[in-house]
Amino acid sequence: VCMDYFKETEELLYSVPIKEAALVQLQRRRDRLIKSGAPTVPAGTDTAKNYVRGTFVSDTMNELCELADVMESIASTKEELEEIKAAVEAVPVAEYKKLLKLWYWAGESKESIAEAIDRWSRTSVYTKRNQAVYMFARIYWGSKVERLKN
């Protein structure tokens, strides 16, 4: 089974704004979990008893497991974003870097991209985009990308 590197690369580039939004949400969830898990004195605590009801232990374990899961998601999302952004920054052609960011991350129109980058024609924007995606793919995926079909 051969991977469609062009399609996979485009999906990867388009995922950056979504991953950034997910990171914000994950950080909010982490903060909420930490805040909600702060120590409190339960109403009606009987200090004469030397044991803890099972529900308190179970709730605490569930909160800790959820927090650990969120922390793992934050770390992996940050790592993925850093990998993608580093590969874009490694693209040696400055115009291609700018094009990738405007096209895939900012969602700019093809006309505004053409205007922003050395007044390219609208049709040359598509050609340059294909070249930029190919160059990024070579950097990100490595030597297994020999030829992308557009």
Short mmCIF file of N, CA, C and O in Angstrom, two decimals, residues 15-144:
data_model
loop_
_atom_site.label_atom_id
_atom_site.label_comp_id
_atom_site.label_asym_id
_atom_site.label_seq_id
_atom_site.Cartn_x
_atom_site.Cartn_y
_atom_site.Cartn_z
N SER A 15 -3.84 20.66 9.44
CA SER A 15 -4.14 20.30 10.83
C SER A 15 -3.58 21.27 11.85
O SER A 15 -3.99 21.25 13.01
N VAL A 16 -2.64 22.11 11.46
CA VAL A 16 -1.97 22.99 12.43
C VAL A 16 -2.94 23.91 13.17
O VAL A 16 -2.93 23.94 14.41
N PRO A 17 -3.81 24.66 12.49
CA PRO A 17 -4.74 25.51 13.25
C PRO A 17 -5.67 24.70 14.16
O PRO A 17 -6.02 25.15 15.26
N ILE A 18 -6.05 23.52 13.72
CA ILE A 18 -6.93 22.66 14.53
C ILE A 18 -6.18 22.17 15.76
O ILE A 18 -6.72 22.17 16.87
N LYS A 19 -4.93 21.76 15.59
CA LYS A 19 -4.11 21.30 16.71
C LYS A 19 -3.87 22.44 17.70
O LYS A 19 -3.86 22.23 18.91
N GLU A 20 -3.69 23.67 17.18
CA GLU A 20 -3.49 24.82 18.07
C GLU A 20 -4.76 25.09 18.89
O GLU A 20 -4.67 25.37 20.09
N ALA A 21 -5.93 24.99 18.26
CA ALA A 21 -7.19 25.17 18.99
C ALA A 21 -7.37 24.05 20.01
O ALA A 21 -7.82 24.29 21.14
N ALA A 22 -7.02 22.83 19.64
CA ALA A 22 -7.13 21.70 20.56
C ALA A 22 -6.21 21.90 21.77
O ALA A 22 -6.60 21.60 22.90
N LEU A 23 -5.03 22.43 21.53
CA LEU A 23 -4.10 22.67 22.62
C LEU A 23 -4.68 23.66 23.64
O LEU A 23 -4.57 23.46 24.85
N VAL A 24 -5.31 24.72 23.15
CA VAL A 24 -5.95 25.70 24.04
C VAL A 24 -7.03 25.02 24.87
O VAL A 24 -7.12 25.21 26.09
N GLN A 25 -7.86 24.20 24.22
CA GLN A 25 -8.94 23.50 24.94
C GLN A 25 -8.38 22.51 25.96
O GLN A 25 -8.90 22.40 27.08
N LEU A 26 -7.34 21.79 25.59
CA LEU A 26 -6.72 20.84 26.51
C LEU A 26 -6.13 21.56 27.73
O LEU A 26 -6.25 21.08 28.86
N GLN A 27 -5.52 22.72 27.50
CA GLN A 27 -4.96 23.48 28.62
C GLN A 27 -6.07 24.00 29.54
O GLN A 27 -5.91 24.01 30.76
N ARG A 28 -7.19 24.41 28.95
CA ARG A 28 -8.34 24.83 29.77
C ARG A 28 -8.86 23.66 30.60
O ARG A 28 -9.18 23.83 31.77
N ARG A 29 -8.97 22.48 29.98
CA ARG A 29 -9.45 21.31 30.70
C ARG A 29 -8.48 20.95 31.83
O ARG A 29 -8.90 20.63 32.94
N ARG A 30 -7.18 21.01 31.55
CA ARG A 30 -6.17 20.75 32.59
C ARG A 30 -6.36 21.71 33.76
O ARG A 30 -6.39 21.29 34.92
N ASP A 31 -6.51 23.00 33.46
CA ASP A 31 -6.68 24.00 34.52
C ASP A 31 -7.95 23.75 35.32
O ASP A 31 -7.95 23.87 36.55
N ARG A 32 -9.03 23.36 34.65
CA ARG A 32 -10.29 23.07 35.34
C ARG A 32 -10.13 21.85 36.24
O ARG A 32 -10.58 21.86 37.39
N LEU A 33 -9.46 20.82 35.74
CA LEU A 33 -9.25 19.62 36.55
C LEU A 33 -8.40 19.91 37.78
O LEU A 33 -8.68 19.42 38.88
N ILE A 34 -7.38 20.71 37.59
CA ILE A 34 -6.52 21.05 38.73
C ILE A 34 -7.31 21.87 39.75
O ILE A 34 -7.25 21.60 40.95
N LYS A 35 -8.07 22.83 39.25
CA LYS A 35 -8.87 23.67 40.15
C LYS A 35 -9.95 22.84 40.87
O LYS A 35 -10.15 22.99 42.07
N SER A 36 -10.64 21.97 40.15
CA SER A 36 -11.71 21.18 40.76
C SER A 36 -11.17 20.11 41.68
O SER A 36 -11.86 19.65 42.58
N GLY A 37 -9.93 19.72 41.50
CA GLY A 37 -9.34 18.67 42.32
C GLY A 37 -8.60 19.20 43.55
O GLY A 37 -7.99 18.44 44.28
N ALA A 38 -8.69 20.52 43.75
CA ALA A 38 -8.02 21.11 44.91
C ALA A 38 -8.62 20.54 46.20
O ALA A 38 -9.82 20.25 46.26
N PRO A 39 -7.81 20.37 47.21
CA PRO A 39 -8.32 19.80 48.46
C PRO A 39 -9.44 20.65 49.07
O PRO A 39 -9.35 21.87 49.11
N THR A 40 -10.49 20.00 49.47
CA THR A 40 -11.60 20.65 50.15
C THR A 40 -12.04 19.76 51.30
O THR A 40 -11.78 18.56 51.31
N VAL A 41 -12.70 20.37 52.25
CA VAL A 41 -13.23 19.60 53.36
C VAL A 41 -14.65 19.21 52.99
O VAL A 41 -15.50 20.08 52.78
N PRO A 42 -14.92 17.92 52.80
CA PRO A 42 -16.26 17.50 52.43
C PRO A 42 -17.26 17.84 53.53
O PRO A 42 -16.93 17.73 54.71
N ALA A 43 -18.43 18.28 53.14
CA ALA A 43 -19.47 18.59 54.11
C ALA A 43 -19.84 17.33 54.86
O ALA A 43 -19.94 16.25 54.29
N GLY A 44 -20.04 17.46 56.13
CA GLY A 44 -20.48 16.32 56.93
C GLY A 44 -19.38 15.33 57.23
O GLY A 44 -19.66 14.16 57.47
N THR A 45 -18.12 15.76 57.18
CA THR A 45 -17.02 14.84 57.49
C THR A 45 -17.07 14.47 58.97
O THR A 45 -17.18 15.33 59.83
N ASP A 46 -16.98 13.20 59.20
CA ASP A 46 -16.99 12.71 60.58
C ASP A 46 -15.55 12.39 60.96
O ASP A 46 -14.99 11.39 60.54
N THR A 47 -14.94 13.26 61.74
CA THR A 47 -13.54 13.09 62.10
C THR A 47 -13.33 11.94 63.08
O THR A 47 -12.20 11.53 63.32
N ALA A 48 -14.40 11.42 63.65
CA ALA A 48 -14.28 10.29 64.58
C ALA A 48 -13.99 8.99 63.84
O ALA A 48 -13.48 8.04 64.42
N LYS A 49 -14.31 8.95 62.54
CA LYS A 49 -14.07 7.73 61.77
C LYS A 49 -12.65 7.76 61.22
O LYS A 49 -12.18 8.78 60.74
N ASN A 50 -11.97 6.63 61.28
CA ASN A 50 -10.59 6.57 60.81
C ASN A 50 -10.48 5.89 59.44
O ASN A 50 -9.50 5.24 59.15
N TYR A 51 -11.47 6.04 58.60
CA TYR A 51 -11.43 5.46 57.26
C TYR A 51 -12.03 6.47 56.27
O TYR A 51 -12.66 7.44 56.65
N VAL A 52 -11.80 6.22 55.01
CA VAL A 52 -12.30 7.09 53.95
C VAL A 52 -13.33 6.32 53.16
O VAL A 52 -13.12 5.14 52.84
N ARG A 53 -14.43 6.97 52.88
CA ARG A 53 -15.44 6.31 52.04
C ARG A 53 -14.87 6.04 50.66
O ARG A 53 -14.11 6.84 50.11
N GLY A 54 -15.26 4.95 50.07
CA GLY A 54 -14.76 4.54 48.76
C GLY A 54 -15.02 5.54 47.66
O GLY A 54 -14.24 5.66 46.73
N THR A 55 -16.11 6.29 47.73
CA THR A 55 -16.42 7.23 46.65
C THR A 55 -15.40 8.36 46.58
O THR A 55 -15.07 8.82 45.50
N PHE A 56 -14.86 8.80 47.75
CA PHE A 56 -13.85 9.85 47.72
C PHE A 56 -12.59 9.36 47.03
O PHE A 56 -12.00 10.04 46.21
N VAL A 57 -12.17 8.14 47.34
CA VAL A 57 -10.98 7.56 46.72
C VAL A 57 -11.21 7.36 45.23
O VAL A 57 -10.37 7.71 44.40
N SER A 58 -12.38 6.84 44.87
CA SER A 58 -12.70 6.59 43.47
C SER A 58 -12.73 7.90 42.67
O SER A 58 -12.18 7.97 41.57
N ASP A 59 -13.36 8.93 43.21
CA ASP A 59 -13.42 10.23 42.53
C ASP A 59 -12.02 10.79 42.33
O ASP A 59 -11.68 11.31 41.26
N THR A 60 -11.19 10.69 43.35
CA THR A 60 -9.83 11.21 43.26
C THR A 60 -9.03 10.45 42.21
O THR A 60 -8.33 11.06 41.40
N MET A 61 -9.16 9.15 42.19
CA MET A 61 -8.44 8.35 41.18
C MET A 61 -8.92 8.69 39.77
O MET A 61 -8.11 8.82 38.85
N ASN A 62 -10.22 8.85 39.60
CA ASN A 62 -10.76 9.22 38.28
C ASN A 62 -10.22 10.57 37.85
O ASN A 62 -9.85 10.76 36.68
N GLU A 63 -10.19 11.54 38.77
CA GLU A 63 -9.67 12.87 38.44
C GLU A 63 -8.19 12.80 38.09
O GLU A 63 -7.75 13.45 37.14
N LEU A 64 -7.43 12.01 38.83
CA LEU A 64 -6.00 11.87 38.54
C LEU A 64 -5.78 11.20 37.19
O LEU A 64 -4.90 11.62 36.43
N CYS A 65 -6.56 10.19 36.88
CA CYS A 65 -6.44 9.51 35.58
C CYS A 65 -6.80 10.47 34.44
O CYS A 65 -6.11 10.50 33.42
N GLU A 66 -7.87 11.22 34.62
CA GLU A 66 -8.27 12.18 33.59
C GLU A 66 -7.20 13.26 33.41
O GLU A 66 -6.87 13.63 32.29
N LEU A 67 -6.65 13.75 34.52
CA LEU A 67 -5.60 14.76 34.44
C LEU A 67 -4.36 14.20 33.74
O LEU A 67 -3.77 14.87 32.89
N ALA A 68 -3.99 12.97 34.06
CA ALA A 68 -2.83 12.35 33.40
C ALA A 68 -3.08 12.21 31.90
O ALA A 68 -2.17 12.47 31.09
N ASP A 69 -4.29 11.84 31.51
CA ASP A 69 -4.64 11.71 30.10
C ASP A 69 -4.56 13.05 29.39
O ASP A 69 -4.02 13.15 28.29
N VAL A 70 -5.07 14.10 30.03
CA VAL A 70 -5.02 15.44 29.44
C VAL A 70 -3.58 15.92 29.31
O VAL A 70 -3.19 16.49 28.28
N MET A 71 -2.78 15.68 30.33
CA MET A 71 -1.37 16.09 30.28
C MET A 71 -0.62 15.37 29.15
O MET A 71 0.19 15.97 28.46
N GLU A 72 -0.92 14.09 28.96
CA GLU A 72 -0.31 13.33 27.86
C GLU A 72 -0.74 13.90 26.51
O GLU A 72 0.06 14.03 25.59
N SER A 73 -2.01 14.26 26.39
CA SER A 73 -2.52 14.84 25.14
C SER A 73 -1.89 16.19 24.86
O SER A 73 -1.57 16.51 23.71
N ILE A 74 -1.71 17.00 25.90
CA ILE A 74 -1.06 18.31 25.73
C ILE A 74 0.36 18.11 25.22
O ILE A 74 0.78 18.75 24.25
N ALA A 75 1.09 17.21 25.84
CA ALA A 75 2.49 16.96 25.45
C ALA A 75 2.59 16.46 24.01
O ALA A 75 3.42 16.96 23.24
N SER A 76 1.74 15.51 23.64
CA SER A 76 1.84 14.96 22.28
C SER A 76 1.38 15.99 21.23
O SER A 76 1.96 16.07 20.15
N THR A 77 0.38 16.80 21.56
CA THR A 77 -0.07 17.83 20.62
C THR A 77 1.01 18.88 20.42
O THR A 77 1.29 19.30 19.29
N LYS A 78 1.65 19.31 21.51
CA LYS A 78 2.75 20.27 21.40
C LYS A 78 3.88 19.71 20.55
O LYS A 78 4.44 20.40 19.71
N GLU A 79 4.21 18.44 20.78
CA GLU A 79 5.29 17.80 20.04
C GLU A 79 4.97 17.75 18.54
O GLU A 79 5.83 18.05 17.70
N GLU A 80 3.74 17.37 18.21
CA GLU A 80 3.33 17.32 16.80
C GLU A 80 3.41 18.70 16.16
O GLU A 80 3.90 18.84 15.04
N LEU A 81 2.92 19.72 16.86
CA LEU A 81 2.97 21.08 16.33
C LEU A 81 4.41 21.54 16.10
O LEU A 81 4.73 22.12 15.07
N GLU A 82 5.26 21.25 17.07
CA GLU A 82 6.67 21.63 16.94
C GLU A 82 7.33 20.95 15.75
O GLU A 82 8.11 21.57 15.02
N GLU A 83 7.03 19.67 15.52
CA GLU A 83 7.60 18.94 14.39
C GLU A 83 7.17 19.57 13.06
O GLU A 83 7.99 19.77 12.16
N ILE A 84 5.88 19.85 12.93
CA ILE A 84 5.36 20.41 11.68
C ILE A 84 5.95 21.80 11.45
O ILE A 84 6.44 22.11 10.35
N LYS A 85 5.91 22.64 12.48
CA LYS A 85 6.42 24.01 12.33
C LYS A 85 7.92 24.04 12.06
O LYS A 85 8.38 24.86 11.26
N ALA A 86 8.66 23.15 12.68
CA ALA A 86 10.10 23.08 12.42
C ALA A 86 10.38 22.68 10.98
O ALA A 86 11.30 23.22 10.34
N ALA A 87 9.59 21.76 10.45
CA ALA A 87 9.77 21.34 9.06
C ALA A 87 9.44 22.48 8.10
O ALA A 87 10.12 22.67 7.09
N VAL A 88 8.40 23.26 8.41
CA VAL A 88 8.08 24.43 7.57
C VAL A 88 9.23 25.43 7.62
O VAL A 88 9.65 25.96 6.59
N GLU A 89 9.74 25.68 8.82
CA GLU A 89 10.86 26.62 8.94
C GLU A 89 12.12 26.13 8.24
O GLU A 89 12.96 26.92 7.85
N ALA A 90 12.23 24.82 8.07
CA ALA A 90 13.40 24.25 7.39
C ALA A 90 13.31 24.35 5.87
O ALA A 90 14.30 24.10 5.18
N VAL A 91 12.14 24.70 5.34
CA VAL A 91 12.00 24.87 3.89
C VAL A 91 12.96 26.00 3.48
O VAL A 91 12.87 27.12 4.00
N PRO A 92 13.88 25.72 2.55
CA PRO A 92 14.92 26.70 2.25
C PRO A 92 14.48 27.91 1.41
O PRO A 92 15.21 28.88 1.32
N VAL A 93 13.31 27.85 0.82
CA VAL A 93 12.84 28.95 -0.03
C VAL A 93 11.85 29.79 0.79
O VAL A 93 10.77 29.32 1.14
N ALA A 94 12.22 31.03 1.08
CA ALA A 94 11.41 31.90 1.93
C ALA A 94 9.99 32.08 1.39
O ALA A 94 9.02 32.09 2.16
N GLU A 95 9.87 32.21 0.08
CA GLU A 95 8.54 32.37 -0.53
C GLU A 95 7.66 31.15 -0.27
O GLU A 95 6.46 31.27 -0.06
N TYR A 96 8.25 29.98 -0.29
CA TYR A 96 7.49 28.75 -0.06
C TYR A 96 7.02 28.65 1.39
O TYR A 96 5.91 28.21 1.66
N LYS A 97 7.91 29.05 2.32
CA LYS A 97 7.51 29.08 3.73
C LYS A 97 6.29 29.97 3.91
O LYS A 97 5.31 29.58 4.56
N LYS A 98 6.37 31.16 3.34
CA LYS A 98 5.27 32.13 3.47
C LYS A 98 4.00 31.59 2.83
O LYS A 98 2.92 31.68 3.39
N LEU A 99 4.15 30.99 1.66
CA LEU A 99 3.00 30.42 0.96
C LEU A 99 2.33 29.33 1.80
O LEU A 99 1.11 29.31 1.93
N LEU A 100 3.11 28.42 2.36
CA LEU A 100 2.55 27.34 3.18
C LEU A 100 1.76 27.89 4.37
O LEU A 100 0.67 27.43 4.67
N LYS A 101 2.31 28.90 5.01
CA LYS A 101 1.65 29.50 6.17
C LYS A 101 0.36 30.21 5.77
O LYS A 101 -0.67 30.09 6.45
N LEU A 102 0.41 30.96 4.67
CA LEU A 102 -0.78 31.70 4.23
C LEU A 102 -1.87 30.75 3.72
O LEU A 102 -3.05 30.94 4.01
N TRP A 103 -1.49 29.76 2.96
CA TRP A 103 -2.45 28.84 2.33
C TRP A 103 -3.09 27.91 3.36
O TRP A 103 -4.31 27.78 3.43
N TYR A 104 -2.23 27.24 4.15
CA TYR A 104 -2.73 26.17 5.02
C TYR A 104 -3.09 26.64 6.43
O TYR A 104 -3.97 26.06 7.06
N TRP A 105 -2.40 27.64 6.94
CA TRP A 105 -2.65 28.03 8.33
C TRP A 105 -3.54 29.26 8.43
O TRP A 105 -4.40 29.32 9.30
N ALA A 106 -3.34 30.24 7.55
CA ALA A 106 -4.14 31.47 7.64
C ALA A 106 -5.40 31.38 6.78
O ALA A 106 -6.32 32.18 6.97
N GLY A 107 -5.43 30.45 5.83
CA GLY A 107 -6.61 30.29 4.99
C GLY A 107 -6.84 31.47 4.05
O GLY A 107 -7.98 31.77 3.70
N GLU A 108 -5.77 32.11 3.64
CA GLU A 108 -5.88 33.27 2.74
C GLU A 108 -6.37 32.85 1.36
O GLU A 108 -6.16 31.72 0.93
N SER A 109 -6.99 33.78 0.68
CA SER A 109 -7.44 33.51 -0.69
C SER A 109 -6.22 33.42 -1.61
O SER A 109 -5.16 33.96 -1.30
N LYS A 110 -6.40 32.74 -2.72
CA LYS A 110 -5.29 32.58 -3.66
C LYS A 110 -4.86 33.93 -4.22
O LYS A 110 -3.68 34.18 -4.46
N GLU A 111 -5.83 34.83 -4.38
CA GLU A 111 -5.52 36.17 -4.89
C GLU A 111 -4.65 36.94 -3.89
O GLU A 111 -3.68 37.59 -4.29
N SER A 112 -4.99 36.86 -2.62
CA SER A 112 -4.20 37.60 -1.63
C SER A 112 -2.82 36.97 -1.47
O SER A 112 -1.84 37.69 -1.22
N ILE A 113 -2.73 35.66 -1.63
CA ILE A 113 -1.41 35.01 -1.59
C ILE A 113 -0.58 35.48 -2.78
O ILE A 113 0.59 35.82 -2.63
N ALA A 114 -1.18 35.49 -3.96
CA ALA A 114 -0.48 35.95 -5.17
C ALA A 114 0.02 37.38 -4.99
O ALA A 114 1.13 37.71 -5.39
N GLU A 115 -0.81 38.20 -4.37
CA GLU A 115 -0.45 39.60 -4.13
C GLU A 115 0.66 39.72 -3.07
O GLU A 115 1.56 40.53 -3.21
N ALA A 116 0.58 38.91 -2.04
CA ALA A 116 1.52 38.99 -0.92
C ALA A 116 2.91 38.49 -1.28
O ALA A 116 3.90 38.92 -0.69
N ILE A 117 2.99 37.59 -2.25
CA ILE A 117 4.29 36.99 -2.58
C ILE A 117 4.69 37.40 -3.99
O ILE A 117 4.30 36.78 -4.98
N ASP A 118 5.43 38.45 -4.06
CA ASP A 118 6.04 38.89 -5.33
C ASP A 118 5.09 38.98 -6.51
O ASP A 118 5.47 38.69 -7.64
N ARG A 119 3.84 39.27 -6.23
CA ARG A 119 2.84 39.49 -7.29
C ARG A 119 2.78 38.34 -8.30
O ARG A 119 2.80 38.53 -9.49
N TRP A 120 2.74 37.14 -7.78
CA TRP A 120 2.59 35.96 -8.63
C TRP A 120 1.22 36.02 -9.28
O TRP A 120 0.28 36.60 -8.76
N SER A 121 1.09 35.34 -10.41
CA SER A 121 -0.25 35.20 -11.02
C SER A 121 -1.01 34.16 -10.21
O SER A 121 -0.41 33.34 -9.51
N ARG A 122 -2.33 34.17 -10.33
CA ARG A 122 -3.16 33.23 -9.57
C ARG A 122 -2.82 31.78 -9.96
O ARG A 122 -2.75 30.90 -9.11
N THR A 123 -2.57 31.53 -11.24
CA THR A 123 -2.24 30.17 -11.66
C THR A 123 -0.86 29.76 -11.18
O THR A 123 -0.65 28.58 -10.85
N SER A 124 0.07 30.69 -11.12
CA SER A 124 1.40 30.32 -10.63
C SER A 124 1.38 30.03 -9.13
O SER A 124 2.23 29.31 -8.63
N VAL A 125 0.38 30.56 -8.42
CA VAL A 125 0.25 30.25 -7.00
C VAL A 125 0.04 28.75 -6.82
O VAL A 125 0.63 28.13 -5.93
N TYR A 126 -0.77 28.13 -7.66
CA TYR A 126 -1.01 26.70 -7.57
C TYR A 126 0.26 25.90 -7.87
O TYR A 126 0.56 24.93 -7.20
N THR A 127 0.99 26.33 -8.88
CA THR A 127 2.25 25.66 -9.22
C THR A 127 3.25 25.79 -8.08
O THR A 127 3.88 24.81 -7.67
N LYS A 128 3.38 26.99 -7.55
CA LYS A 128 4.30 27.24 -6.44
C LYS A 128 3.85 26.47 -5.18
O LYS A 128 4.68 25.97 -4.43
N ARG A 129 2.54 26.39 -4.96
CA ARG A 129 2.03 25.63 -3.83
C ARG A 129 2.45 24.18 -3.94
O ARG A 129 2.91 23.57 -2.98
N ASN A 130 2.31 23.59 -5.14
CA ASN A 130 2.70 22.20 -5.35
C ASN A 130 4.20 22.01 -5.07
O ASN A 130 4.59 21.03 -4.43
N GLN A 131 5.00 22.95 -5.51
CA GLN A 131 6.45 22.87 -5.27
C GLN A 131 6.76 23.01 -3.79
O GLN A 131 7.61 22.30 -3.25
N ALA A 132 6.05 23.92 -3.11
CA ALA A 132 6.27 24.14 -1.68
C ALA A 132 5.86 22.90 -0.88
O ALA A 132 6.56 22.49 0.04
N VAL A 133 4.72 22.30 -1.24
CA VAL A 133 4.26 21.10 -0.55
C VAL A 133 5.27 19.97 -0.76
O VAL A 133 5.60 19.24 0.18
N TYR A 134 5.75 19.82 -1.98
CA TYR A 134 6.74 18.77 -2.26
C TYR A 134 8.00 18.98 -1.43
O TYR A 134 8.52 18.05 -0.82
N MET A 135 8.48 20.23 -1.37
CA MET A 135 9.70 20.52 -0.61
C MET A 135 9.48 20.23 0.88
O MET A 135 10.32 19.61 1.53
N PHE A 136 8.33 20.67 1.41
CA PHE A 136 8.01 20.39 2.81
C PHE A 136 7.94 18.89 3.05
O PHE A 136 8.46 18.38 4.05
N ALA A 137 7.28 18.17 2.15
CA ALA A 137 7.13 16.72 2.29
C ALA A 137 8.49 16.03 2.33
O ALA A 137 8.69 15.11 3.13
N ARG A 138 9.41 16.47 1.51
CA ARG A 138 10.76 15.87 1.50
C ARG A 138 11.44 16.07 2.85
O ARG A 138 12.13 15.20 3.34
N ILE A 139 11.21 17.24 3.44
CA ILE A 139 11.81 17.54 4.74
C ILE A 139 11.12 16.75 5.84
O ILE A 139 11.77 16.14 6.69
N TYR A 140 9.80 16.72 5.83
CA TYR A 140 9.03 16.11 6.90
C TYR A 140 9.08 14.58 6.86
O TYR A 140 9.32 13.93 7.87
N TRP A 141 8.82 14.01 5.69
CA TRP A 141 8.73 12.55 5.56
C TRP A 141 10.08 11.89 5.27
O TRP A 141 10.22 10.68 5.42
N GLY A 142 11.04 12.68 4.78
CA GLY A 142 12.36 12.13 4.50
C GLY A 142 12.49 11.54 3.12
O GLY A 142 11.72 11.83 2.21
N SER A 143 13.45 10.67 2.98
CA SER A 143 13.83 10.17 1.66
C SER A 143 12.80 9.26 1.01
O SER A 143 12.89 8.99 -0.18
N LYS A 144 11.81 8.77 1.77
CA LYS A 144 10.83 7.89 1.14
C LYS A 144 9.90 8.63 0.17
O LYS A 144 9.20 8.01 -0.59
#
